[in-house]
Amino acid sequence: MISPMWFLHNVAAISLGIFFIASSSAEQAPYSSFAKDAKLAPPVMYFDYIVIGGGTSGCALAATLSQGGAKILLLERGGLPYGNPNITNIGGFPETLADTSPTSASQLFLSMDGVFNHRARVLGGGSAINAGFYTRASSDYVASSGWNPRLVNESYEWVEKKVVFQSPMLTWQSAVRDGLLDAGVSPNNGFTYEHLPGTKVGGTMFDQNGYRHTAADLLEYADPTKISVYLHATVYQILIRTVPAGQKPKAFGVYFRDSNGNRHMAYLNNGPVNEIILSSGALGSPQLLMLSGIGPANQLRAQGIKVILDQPNVGQGMSDNPMNAVFIPSPRPVEMSLIQVVGITQVGSFIEAASGFFELVWARRMAQEVSKFENQTGHPFTTPFNENKQEAMPGPDPYRYANIQAGVILEKIAGPFSTGYLELQSRDPNDNPRVTFNYFKDPRDLQRCVQGMEIVRRVVESRHLFTFRYPFATMQTLMNMMLTYPINLRPKHVTATYSMEQFCVDTVMTIWHYHGGCQVGRVVDQNYRVLGVDSLRVIDGSTFYNSPGTNPQATVMMLGRYMGQRILQDRTPF
Ligand SMILES: Cc1cc2nc3c(=O)[nH]c(=O)nc-3n(C[C@H](O)[C@H](O)[C@H](O)COP(=O)(O)OP(=O)(O)OC[C@H]3O[C@@H](n4cnc5c(N)ncnc54)[C@H](O)[C@@H]3O)c2cc1C
Ligand SMILES: *[C@@H]1O[C@H](CO)[C@@H](O)[C@H](O)[C@H]1NC(C)=O
Ligand SMILES: *[C@@H]1O[C@H](CO)[C@@H](O)[C@H](O)[C@H]1NC(C)=O
Ligand SMILES: *[C@@H]1O[C@H](CO)[C@@H](O)[C@H](O)[C@H]1NC(C)=O
């Protein structure tokens, strides 16, 4: 059995638990005139566009649509990302992920694969709880998506102007960059947003002060006279008019509840181009389509949902890029960093790094493990509990008292090839759907992991990491340590001579780049319109076949902007 304590602490630990203190600031949304709690919403409202989900794509999309003169409603189930240091400060990254309360900006889910995972529940979506790394998709990805490259570039630039910064690149990230170059992941492409083979430094949504900027900041672009944003507004159903056989059903409104459980209705104004746009993310969008009667008929009937359109592809093609990592306890101080540098290898995997103080129960056990290095080298591996830290962490929680400075090198598989599916567990949109990702089901993914981990080995063993590594911390020792800790709920097959394949399968984690469920060509068309239904689109990460770039958020925001522009062009053709 899993104790709640175990759960809480280890979920943080698997999430690259990093500790860092930064000052908190109570802050309001810069656009408080139009962002309100849903309790203040009238029971019935009318708009030209209704965007469901104020996430990474939804904020970019709603801000753009409002600039075209139409009336926009944006509904988000979470609250504002401002004023909460867990969200705004870089050091709060593991705190949000460890916070399993119903008001947390992250909602924990456990996939059927036995891997802990998280989904956003806050304005700004994933961009408000993620590691902040920003990097564009390759030109091949743009071409194969059928997007207009010029509008794509303009849309990326629109995002970058507001929320993206150059990564600072201090000691640990620089050592990993140099290690990657030594390991043959070349050339050195320096700082660039572009997706180029070799080693590069990307952008970050954390500014020079470690303050997080999010997709919610893109709402500063919005026309405040045209947009309404309601927070803590959970959409239960898209209302779809059924029609005589041979005609298309048509979306005409949504039904949502505020945090008191009161019902509100939002309807589309009459007009040929008005529509509802689902931007609820890779879990939320397929889930809400099914809750609204669009999905596999047998599954809907099993939940007592009236079938409007039997669409077996809804919830199919779910993928999560497998992530494997080693933690490297460091005898010398390392800065707090999330992701800044990436190796884009020739073997279909991406190599990234993080660093800081790792704590919580997992790190404590790891500290015990590495104490033998300390005995052999004379280096202290823990640092004293400093005053700032004591202030921030009152109370006699013994788990809090282990902290260790360390780096992490991780490997993410491009694609991936393996796919799974999502199923409803209930009719409640607050419940997680049941998700199966089938990590490594396709042998090509496993091969990419093995080859990627071999490059990680070369980076770990490179001279640039020499001073960051205890002499006895060989790659084998570091891998053994990963197998010792409960980073997931999968069986471990530890033998004296386990293979890299087995290491990949047993220690797989998520890098939270899951996607699919409403894919282009299967659930939506090239213009992101839901196949077989009028006035309804899906625009977010659920439409992807592969994760774009090395990390997706740049392209998710870009897509919101891009499609917002395209929809406005349809509205006023010229
Ligand atoms: C911990 C973590 C770290 C990551 N690190 C990085 C990184 O460093 N770089 C990178 O590029 N990517 C990173 N990612 C991935 C990236 O953040 C996501 O791919 C991206 O945010 C997905 O955007 P989206 O618009 O598809 O969905 P989301 O941003 O999740 O937006 C969906 C929104 O819909 C809302 N919603 C859902 N259901 C409902 C409903 N019924 N009613 C009302 N609202 C609803 C949700 O609350 C949410 O705000 C990370 C993700 C996580 C979770
Ligand atoms: C921050 O996270 C911690 C632990 O994960 C949680 O206990 C705390 O309530 C969170 N703070 C806020 C302001 O949400
Ligand atoms: C888009 O931007 C990239 C990177 O700056 C550039 O290489 C490419 O040529 C641009 N494409 C267009 C169509 O402008
Ligand atoms: C390290 O040395 C100390 C002091 O000699 C000893 O108490 C401790 O048990 C040793 N730790 C390990 C893991 O060997």
XYZ file of C-alpha atoms and ligand atoms in Angstrom:
669
model
C 0.000 0.000 0.000
C 1.096 3.546 -0.608
C 0.896 5.920 2.329
C -0.240 9.467 1.572
C 3.112 10.714 2.885
C 5.011 8.441 0.543
C 2.840 9.537 -2.285
C 3.187 13.257 -1.686
C 6.913 13.224 -1.271
C 7.754 10.837 -4.015
C 5.560 12.509 -6.524
C 7.638 15.610 -5.930
C 10.805 13.603 -6.068
C 10.050 12.056 -9.407
C 9.279 15.502 -10.650
C 12.922 16.520 -10.430
C 12.299 17.817 -6.903
C 14.364 20.903 -6.591
C 14.438 23.277 -3.682
C 15.018 26.965 -4.008
C 13.873 29.985 -2.069
C 12.696 33.082 -3.812
C 10.684 36.000 -2.562
C 6.941 35.910 -2.910
C 4.844 38.721 -4.209
C 1.110 39.140 -4.021
C 0.127 40.207 -7.466
C -3.011 40.666 -9.458
C -3.587 39.862 -13.062
C -2.555 42.840 -15.182
C -5.990 42.426 -16.775
C -8.167 42.153 -13.673
C -10.827 44.205 -15.481
C -11.825 41.202 -17.579
C -10.723 38.147 -15.560
C -13.284 37.296 -12.894
C -14.332 34.429 -10.690
C -17.119 32.370 -12.276
C -19.305 32.950 -9.205
C -19.758 36.470 -10.642
C -20.891 35.149 -14.031
C -24.553 35.639 -14.980
C -26.588 32.444 -15.354
C -26.947 32.998 -19.112
C -24.519 34.759 -21.483
C -24.027 35.183 -25.250
C -20.729 35.389 -27.164
C -19.332 35.036 -30.705
C -16.587 32.610 -29.673
C -16.368 30.448 -26.578
C -12.912 29.051 -25.794
C -12.891 26.179 -23.304
C -9.625 26.002 -21.358
C -7.377 28.984 -20.588
C -4.222 26.973 -21.069
C -1.091 27.279 -23.155
C -2.940 27.434 -26.469
C -6.275 28.765 -25.168
C -4.819 32.041 -23.819
C -2.954 32.778 -27.062
C -6.072 31.957 -29.076
C -8.559 33.970 -26.992
C -6.272 37.033 -26.886
C -5.904 36.916 -30.670
C -9.622 36.426 -31.373
C -10.485 39.421 -29.175
C -8.338 41.630 -31.415
C -10.711 40.962 -34.322
C -13.706 42.737 -32.874
C -15.825 39.703 -31.974
C -16.986 38.992 -28.404
C -14.926 36.263 -26.738
C -15.551 34.124 -23.667
C -12.656 32.177 -22.145
C -13.540 29.575 -19.496
C -10.810 28.141 -17.250
C -11.342 25.631 -14.452
C -8.328 26.889 -12.435
C -7.440 30.261 -10.909
C -4.888 32.963 -11.719
C -1.185 32.108 -11.914
C -0.216 35.384 -10.218
C 0.664 35.906 -6.545
C 1.406 32.250 -5.749
C 5.173 31.714 -5.313
C 4.789 27.995 -6.086
C 3.861 29.107 -9.597
C 5.721 32.375 -10.087
C 9.138 31.427 -8.636
C 11.406 28.974 -10.391
C 11.996 27.158 -7.084
C 8.274 26.471 -6.729
C 8.362 23.992 -9.626
C 8.371 20.833 -7.453
C 6.049 22.378 -4.863
C 3.183 22.744 -7.314
C 3.687 19.209 -8.576
C 3.755 17.881 -5.011
C 0.596 19.783 -4.079
C -2.210 17.273 -4.517
C -4.972 19.423 -2.998
C -8.075 20.170 -5.097
C -6.970 23.812 -5.360
C -3.502 22.959 -6.648
C -2.500 24.291 -10.061
C -1.509 20.723 -10.943
C -3.763 17.695 -10.978
C -1.984 14.415 -10.400
C -2.802 11.410 -12.528
C -1.344 7.944 -12.677
C -1.354 6.362 -16.117
C -2.168 2.685 -16.534
C 1.540 2.282 -17.321
C 2.374 2.933 -13.650
C 3.931 6.351 -14.201
C 2.988 9.443 -12.168
C 1.979 12.402 -14.287
C 0.444 15.864 -13.932
C -2.005 18.088 -15.796
C -2.516 21.806 -15.396
C -5.460 23.402 -13.588
C -4.700 27.117 -13.767
C -4.920 30.043 -16.191
C -1.846 29.656 -18.402
C -2.219 25.855 -18.236
C 0.951 23.802 -18.567
C 3.015 26.956 -19.098
C 2.254 27.920 -15.471
C 3.539 24.678 -13.951
C 6.216 23.530 -16.381
C 10.007 23.721 -16.553
C 9.870 26.821 -18.734
C 12.067 25.646 -21.608
C 11.156 27.339 -24.891
C 12.211 26.066 -28.301
C 10.513 26.056 -31.708
C 9.513 23.104 -33.864
C 11.701 22.144 -36.828
C 10.864 23.448 -40.288
C 10.098 19.825 -41.247
C 7.507 19.652 -38.484
C 5.944 22.924 -39.701
C 5.897 21.661 -43.308
C 4.407 18.265 -42.416
C 1.686 19.995 -40.363
C 0.632 21.921 -43.467
C 1.116 25.268 -41.716
C 2.048 28.504 -43.520
C 5.713 29.028 -42.505
C 5.507 32.816 -42.605
C 2.460 32.979 -40.337
C 4.111 30.378 -38.107
C 7.186 32.605 -37.711
C 5.086 35.678 -36.996
C 3.119 33.730 -34.419
C 6.245 32.454 -32.643
C 7.578 36.026 -32.594
C 4.338 37.333 -31.087
C 4.815 34.875 -28.207
C 8.549 35.490 -27.819
C 8.176 39.265 -27.557
C 6.003 38.868 -24.475
C 7.111 35.851 -22.459
C 10.476 34.405 -23.551
C 14.015 35.128 -22.285
C 17.536 33.927 -22.995
C 18.669 31.165 -20.624
C 21.373 32.329 -18.168
C 23.665 29.262 -18.568
C 25.668 29.085 -15.338
C 28.080 26.342 -14.233
C 26.051 23.121 -14.432
C 24.217 23.856 -17.685
C 27.494 24.992 -19.292
C 29.240 21.793 -18.191
C 26.462 19.697 -19.726
C 26.663 21.712 -22.960
C 30.408 21.094 -23.170
C 29.902 17.438 -22.268
C 27.354 17.064 -25.062
C 29.797 18.573 -27.567
C 32.515 16.173 -26.377
C 30.044 13.305 -26.701
C 29.674 14.195 -30.381
C 26.352 16.020 -30.268
C 27.648 18.765 -32.530
C 27.843 21.398 -33.857
C 27.495 23.981 -31.128
C 24.547 26.061 -32.316
C 24.802 28.570 -29.476
C 21.639 30.322 -28.311
C 18.756 29.827 -30.720
C 15.027 29.086 -30.713
C 15.474 27.026 -33.851
C 15.420 23.226 -33.906
C 18.839 22.283 -35.302
C 20.823 19.050 -34.951
C 23.651 19.514 -32.435
C 23.831 21.217 -29.072
C 22.035 24.485 -28.379
C 20.857 26.815 -25.662
C 17.146 27.539 -25.817
C 14.824 30.164 -24.428
C 13.078 30.128 -21.071
C 9.876 31.609 -19.679
C 11.714 32.420 -16.412
C 13.204 35.918 -16.445
C 16.557 37.001 -14.948
C 14.982 37.015 -11.467
C 13.677 33.464 -11.751
C 10.145 34.851 -12.142
C 7.873 32.762 -14.344
C 6.024 34.252 -17.295
C 3.155 32.186 -18.673
C 0.699 31.984 -21.552
C -1.700 33.889 -19.271
C 0.517 36.967 -19.848
C -0.487 36.775 -23.518
C -3.935 37.974 -22.413
C -2.278 41.374 -21.970
C -2.551 41.517 -25.777
C -6.341 41.098 -25.586
C -8.855 43.834 -26.290
C -10.361 44.288 -22.803
C -13.645 45.521 -24.270
C -14.162 42.314 -26.248
C -13.113 39.513 -23.903
C -14.460 37.964 -20.697
C -12.388 35.433 -18.780
C -14.077 33.391 -16.066
C -11.898 31.478 -13.580
C -12.858 28.409 -11.546
C -15.321 27.739 -14.354
C -15.456 24.012 -15.039
C -17.135 23.100 -18.302
C -19.351 20.010 -17.987
C -20.714 19.786 -21.496
C -20.701 21.330 -24.943
C -24.304 21.649 -26.091
C -24.780 20.177 -29.545
C -27.990 20.418 -31.528
C -29.034 17.112 -32.988
C -30.477 17.277 -36.471
C -32.341 15.088 -38.952
C -30.256 12.307 -40.459
C -27.965 13.482 -43.225
C -27.280 16.887 -41.624
C -24.421 17.825 -39.336
C -24.994 18.327 -35.639
C -24.036 21.858 -34.540
C -22.449 23.127 -31.315
C -24.398 26.082 -29.872
C -23.367 26.560 -26.250
C -21.660 25.231 -23.151
C -22.742 24.459 -19.647
C -20.284 25.165 -16.828
C -20.266 25.289 -13.044
C -18.596 27.749 -10.675
C -16.796 26.719 -7.462
C -20.091 26.795 -5.536
C -21.458 24.241 -7.981
C -23.896 26.705 -9.545
C -24.776 26.185 -13.195
C -24.145 28.779 -15.893
C -24.977 28.678 -19.584
C -23.029 30.392 -22.343
C -24.514 30.405 -25.845
C -23.203 31.416 -29.238
C -24.706 34.519 -30.811
C -26.446 33.796 -34.089
C -24.007 34.056 -36.962
C -22.558 31.726 -39.547
C -18.948 31.830 -38.334
C -19.420 31.874 -34.569
C -18.045 28.828 -32.851
C -16.890 26.957 -29.782
C -13.223 26.059 -29.510
C -11.937 23.358 -27.247
C -8.443 24.064 -25.832
C -8.590 21.859 -22.750
C -5.350 19.968 -23.384
C -4.519 16.404 -24.355
C -6.548 14.930 -21.515
C -9.296 17.543 -21.229
C -10.269 17.943 -24.886
C -11.009 14.298 -25.733
C -12.643 13.917 -22.321
C -14.987 16.852 -22.924
C -15.854 15.708 -26.457
C -16.898 12.364 -25.004
C -18.853 13.993 -22.174
C -20.675 15.956 -24.886
C -21.663 12.856 -26.877
C -18.853 12.728 -29.449
C -16.752 9.593 -29.119
C -16.805 5.803 -29.228
C -20.504 4.944 -28.899
C -20.040 1.855 -26.719
C -17.955 3.820 -24.215
C -20.412 6.698 -24.099
C -23.373 4.372 -23.595
C -21.525 2.578 -20.794
C -21.396 5.943 -18.993
C -25.009 6.758 -19.792
C -24.073 9.542 -22.208
C -26.362 10.214 -25.162
C -24.460 9.531 -28.370
C -24.512 12.472 -30.792
C -21.751 11.201 -33.062
C -20.148 7.764 -32.899
C -16.483 8.744 -33.331
C -14.126 5.890 -32.377
C -11.005 8.063 -32.893
C -11.702 10.366 -29.959
C -9.191 9.471 -27.238
C -7.024 7.437 -29.616
C -3.391 8.178 -30.499
C -2.415 9.237 -26.965
C 1.361 9.341 -26.595
C 3.766 10.371 -23.865
C 7.444 10.720 -24.733
C 9.350 8.429 -22.381
C 11.926 10.162 -20.170
C 14.803 8.438 -18.419
C 17.344 10.178 -16.231
C 20.263 9.877 -13.874
C 20.734 12.035 -10.773
C 24.305 13.033 -10.120
C 25.028 14.112 -6.528
C 27.618 16.883 -6.703
C 30.516 17.525 -4.342
C 30.570 21.184 -5.426
C 27.770 23.710 -5.362
C 25.410 23.748 -8.321
C 23.001 26.500 -9.227
C 19.268 26.048 -9.352
C 18.336 25.455 -12.991
C 15.516 23.799 -14.868
C 16.093 23.193 -18.581
C 18.364 25.513 -20.605
C 20.541 23.415 -22.888
C 19.498 20.586 -25.211
C 21.352 18.055 -27.291
C 19.445 17.224 -30.476
C 21.072 13.898 -31.329
C 21.096 11.905 -34.558
C 19.535 8.904 -32.781
C 16.044 10.325 -32.202
C 16.452 11.430 -28.627
C 16.929 14.774 -26.913
C 19.237 15.281 -23.939
C 18.524 17.948 -21.336
C 19.597 18.795 -17.798
C 18.518 20.396 -14.519
C 20.235 21.115 -11.210
C 19.735 22.355 -7.684
C 18.944 21.036 -4.243
C 17.079 17.791 -4.378
C 15.190 16.960 -1.271
C 12.290 14.986 0.147
C 12.279 11.355 1.041
C 13.772 10.078 -2.148
C 16.730 12.418 -1.942
C 17.144 11.486 1.721
C 17.517 7.848 0.803
C 19.797 8.835 -2.010
C 21.839 10.837 0.484
C 22.272 7.710 2.588
C 23.371 5.881 -0.472
C 25.984 8.411 -1.408
C 27.275 8.820 2.131
C 29.734 6.117 1.250
C 31.215 8.465 -1.300
C 31.559 11.042 1.389
C 33.386 8.591 3.601
C 35.728 7.743 0.784
C 36.393 11.244 -0.453
C 35.962 13.465 2.565
C 33.517 15.690 0.669
C 30.366 16.743 2.454
C 27.335 15.808 0.367
C 24.700 17.668 2.340
C 24.676 21.339 3.092
C 23.569 22.812 6.399
C 19.982 23.816 6.760
C 20.129 27.559 6.209
C 18.018 30.211 7.872
C 15.976 31.098 4.829
C 15.077 27.526 4.393
C 14.022 27.079 7.999
C 11.771 30.086 7.658
C 10.102 28.686 4.602
C 9.741 25.184 5.967
C 8.574 25.375 9.565
C 7.568 22.285 11.473
C 9.273 19.069 12.403
C 8.965 17.275 9.114
C 11.964 14.975 9.004
C 11.611 14.515 5.265
C 12.342 18.168 4.726
C 15.728 17.888 6.373
C 17.499 15.971 3.703
C 18.746 18.050 0.888
C 21.446 17.352 -1.532
C 22.993 19.292 -4.330
C 22.856 17.423 -7.559
C 22.502 17.630 -11.287
C 20.149 15.629 -13.460
C 20.732 14.578 -17.032
C 17.677 13.308 -18.810
C 16.889 11.833 -22.155
C 13.564 12.252 -23.981
C 12.598 10.197 -26.990
C 11.437 12.098 -30.063
C 7.989 11.207 -31.379
C 7.322 8.716 -29.856
C 6.194 5.861 -32.106
C 4.240 4.068 -29.367
C 0.650 5.159 -28.891
C -2.141 4.406 -26.470
C -5.622 5.624 -25.676
C -7.823 7.417 -23.178
C -11.136 6.264 -21.692
C -13.736 7.910 -19.513
C -13.878 6.753 -15.908
C -16.954 8.772 -15.006
C -19.215 11.572 -16.207
C -17.506 14.076 -13.905
C -15.118 16.394 -15.801
C -13.122 16.857 -12.579
C -12.125 13.178 -12.624
C -9.097 12.109 -14.621
C -9.830 9.926 -17.599
C -8.024 6.579 -17.647
C -4.918 6.905 -19.859
C -2.631 4.226 -21.290
C 0.496 5.433 -23.114
C 2.134 2.057 -23.865
C 5.699 3.299 -23.304
C 8.217 1.370 -25.457
C 5.538 -0.783 -27.071
C 7.195 0.085 -30.387
C 10.750 -1.327 -30.350
C 12.085 1.772 -32.131
C 11.345 3.817 -28.993
C 13.379 1.406 -26.894
C 16.265 1.616 -29.322
C 16.155 5.419 -29.120
C 16.250 5.237 -25.333
C 19.231 2.886 -25.295
C 21.157 5.032 -27.780
C 20.197 8.217 -25.950
C 21.308 6.794 -22.593
C 24.648 5.819 -24.129
C 25.138 9.490 -25.013
C 24.101 10.434 -21.468
C 26.818 8.057 -20.273
C 29.406 9.881 -22.374
C 28.268 13.233 -20.978
C 28.403 11.924 -17.388
C 31.896 10.587 -17.959
C 33.182 13.667 -19.790
C 35.880 15.785 -18.174
C 33.490 18.744 -17.986
C 31.454 16.958 -15.336
C 34.485 15.779 -13.393
C 34.144 18.276 -10.550
C 30.375 17.726 -10.350
C 30.720 14.009 -9.726
C 31.994 11.957 -6.801
C 34.827 9.738 -7.998
C 32.912 6.564 -7.256
C 29.714 7.752 -8.943
C 30.137 5.813 -12.156
C 27.317 5.654 -14.690
C 26.595 2.136 -13.428
C 26.315 3.344 -9.821
C 24.050 6.211 -10.855
C 21.841 3.829 -12.820
C 21.726 1.410 -9.903
C 20.560 4.272 -7.714
C 17.720 5.083 -10.101
C 16.537 1.479 -9.821
C 16.525 1.719 -6.030
C 14.057 4.565 -5.739
C 10.302 4.507 -6.205
C 10.176 6.916 -9.141
C 7.269 4.997 -10.655
C 5.104 1.993 -9.812
C 6.563 -0.319 -12.439
C 8.259 -3.601 -11.556
C 12.059 -3.429 -11.243
C 14.249 -6.181 -12.629
C 17.548 -5.629 -10.910
C 20.156 -8.249 -11.633
C 23.922 -8.009 -11.669
C 23.880 -7.587 -15.418
C 20.643 -5.857 -16.292
C 20.562 -4.334 -19.738
C 20.104 -0.719 -20.768
C 16.800 -1.841 -22.332
C 15.634 -3.044 -18.927
C 16.810 0.189 -17.305
C 14.752 2.187 -19.818
C 11.605 0.136 -19.266
C 11.873 -0.019 -15.468
C 12.805 3.599 -14.722
C 10.685 5.393 -17.307
C 9.203 8.692 -16.172
C 7.294 11.404 -17.972
C 8.588 14.731 -19.231
C 4.891 15.737 -19.413
C 4.833 16.194 -23.201
C 1.845 13.872 -23.654
C -0.333 14.664 -26.669
C -2.961 13.194 -28.981
C -6.583 12.234 -28.449
C -8.088 14.637 -31.050
C -5.607 14.236 -33.883
C -5.716 16.099 -37.204
C -7.238 13.828 -39.848
C -8.844 11.532 -37.274
C -10.948 13.812 -35.042
C -10.389 17.272 -36.558
C -9.662 18.353 -40.144
C -6.674 20.414 -41.373
C -8.436 23.533 -40.062
C -8.945 21.957 -36.639
C -12.730 21.666 -37.145
C -14.251 18.635 -35.458
C -15.147 16.154 -38.202
C -18.885 15.654 -38.490
C -19.897 18.580 -36.245
C -20.464 22.251 -37.136
C -19.188 25.278 -35.167
C -16.710 23.275 -33.114
C -12.901 23.126 -33.265
C -10.112 21.701 -31.121
C -6.887 23.732 -30.910
C -4.255 22.449 -28.473
C -1.736 19.638 -27.911
C -4.414 16.961 -28.324
C -4.231 17.476 -32.105
C -0.561 16.411 -32.440
C 0.843 13.105 -33.705
C 4.352 13.892 -32.426
C 5.664 16.257 -29.796
C 6.921 19.369 -31.663
C 10.533 20.541 -31.272
C 12.429 19.185 -28.299
C 9.765 20.602 -25.943
C 6.280 21.511 -27.103
C 5.053 24.679 -25.403
C 6.460 27.153 -27.953
C 4.500 25.419 -30.697
C 1.356 25.046 -28.569
C 1.288 28.817 -27.949
C 2.205 29.462 -31.578
C -0.725 27.284 -32.708
C -3.170 29.286 -30.560
C -1.950 32.529 -32.134
C -1.740 31.032 -35.623
C -5.264 29.597 -35.614
C -6.639 32.756 -34.011
C -5.313 34.694 -37.009
C -6.693 32.147 -39.456
C -10.137 32.201 -37.850
C -10.200 36.006 -37.992
C -9.318 35.841 -41.694
C -12.341 33.569 -42.245
C -14.507 36.061 -40.378
C -13.631 38.990 -42.612
C -12.517 37.484 -45.913
C -10.374 39.750 -48.070
C 5.415 19.623 -15.159
C 5.497 19.963 -16.610
C 6.720 20.361 -17.155
C 6.816 20.684 -18.511
N 7.963 21.246 -18.990
C 7.949 21.814 -20.237
C 9.029 22.629 -20.683
O 9.991 22.918 -19.951
N 8.969 23.112 -21.961
C 7.932 22.849 -22.804
O 7.950 23.284 -23.941
N 6.886 22.096 -22.386
C 6.861 21.609 -21.121
N 5.770 20.909 -20.681
C 4.679 20.607 -21.644
C 3.770 21.788 -21.950
O 3.606 22.598 -20.810
C 2.421 21.244 -22.453
O 2.643 20.426 -23.581
C 1.473 22.361 -22.860
O 1.334 23.266 -21.790
C 0.102 21.808 -23.254
O -0.726 22.880 -23.637
P -2.263 22.699 -23.981
O -2.763 24.045 -24.360
O -2.440 21.577 -24.921
O -2.933 22.230 -22.611
P -2.914 22.963 -21.189
O -1.879 24.014 -21.136
O -2.881 21.892 -20.177
O -4.320 23.721 -21.154
C -5.546 23.099 -20.915
C -6.354 24.007 -20.005
O -7.710 23.596 -20.018
C -8.237 23.659 -18.713
N -9.351 22.721 -18.658
C -9.299 21.372 -18.811
N -10.539 20.845 -18.695
C -11.385 21.881 -18.471
C -12.799 21.972 -18.260
N -13.595 20.880 -18.259
N -13.344 23.207 -18.047
C -12.561 24.333 -18.042
N -11.225 24.281 -18.232
C -10.640 23.075 -18.452
C -7.066 23.287 -17.830
O -7.243 23.747 -16.511
C -5.893 23.953 -18.555
O -5.633 25.257 -18.087
C 5.664 20.555 -19.346
C 4.446 20.149 -18.808
C 4.345 19.869 -17.452
C 3.008 19.460 -16.887
C 2.703 25.368 -2.352
O 2.964 23.964 -2.355
C 2.950 23.392 -1.066
C 3.456 21.955 -1.115
O 3.393 21.336 -2.325
C 1.530 23.467 -0.515
O 1.465 22.858 0.753
C 1.156 24.951 -0.415
O -0.189 25.059 0.011
C 1.313 25.627 -1.780
N 1.122 27.063 -1.633
C 0.205 27.739 -2.316
C 0.129 29.211 -2.046
O -0.551 27.212 -3.106
C 11.150 31.306 -40.187
O 12.158 31.557 -39.214
C 13.275 30.699 -39.322
C 14.179 31.016 -38.151
O 14.442 32.361 -38.009
C 13.957 30.893 -40.670
O 15.028 30.003 -40.806
C 12.939 30.659 -41.778
O 13.511 30.941 -43.026
C 11.707 31.519 -41.574
N 10.709 31.158 -42.576
C 9.998 32.074 -43.218
C 9.036 31.566 -44.234
O 10.097 33.260 -43.007
C 30.582 6.989 7.149
O 31.487 7.190 8.220
C 30.856 7.482 9.460
C 31.926 7.838 10.456
O 33.002 6.951 10.388
C 29.997 6.285 9.866
O 29.320 6.566 11.083
C 28.982 6.013 8.799
O 28.220 4.856 9.101
C 29.662 5.805 7.463
N 28.635 5.689 6.418
C 28.606 4.700 5.547
C 27.441 4.659 4.589
O 29.472 3.856 5.464
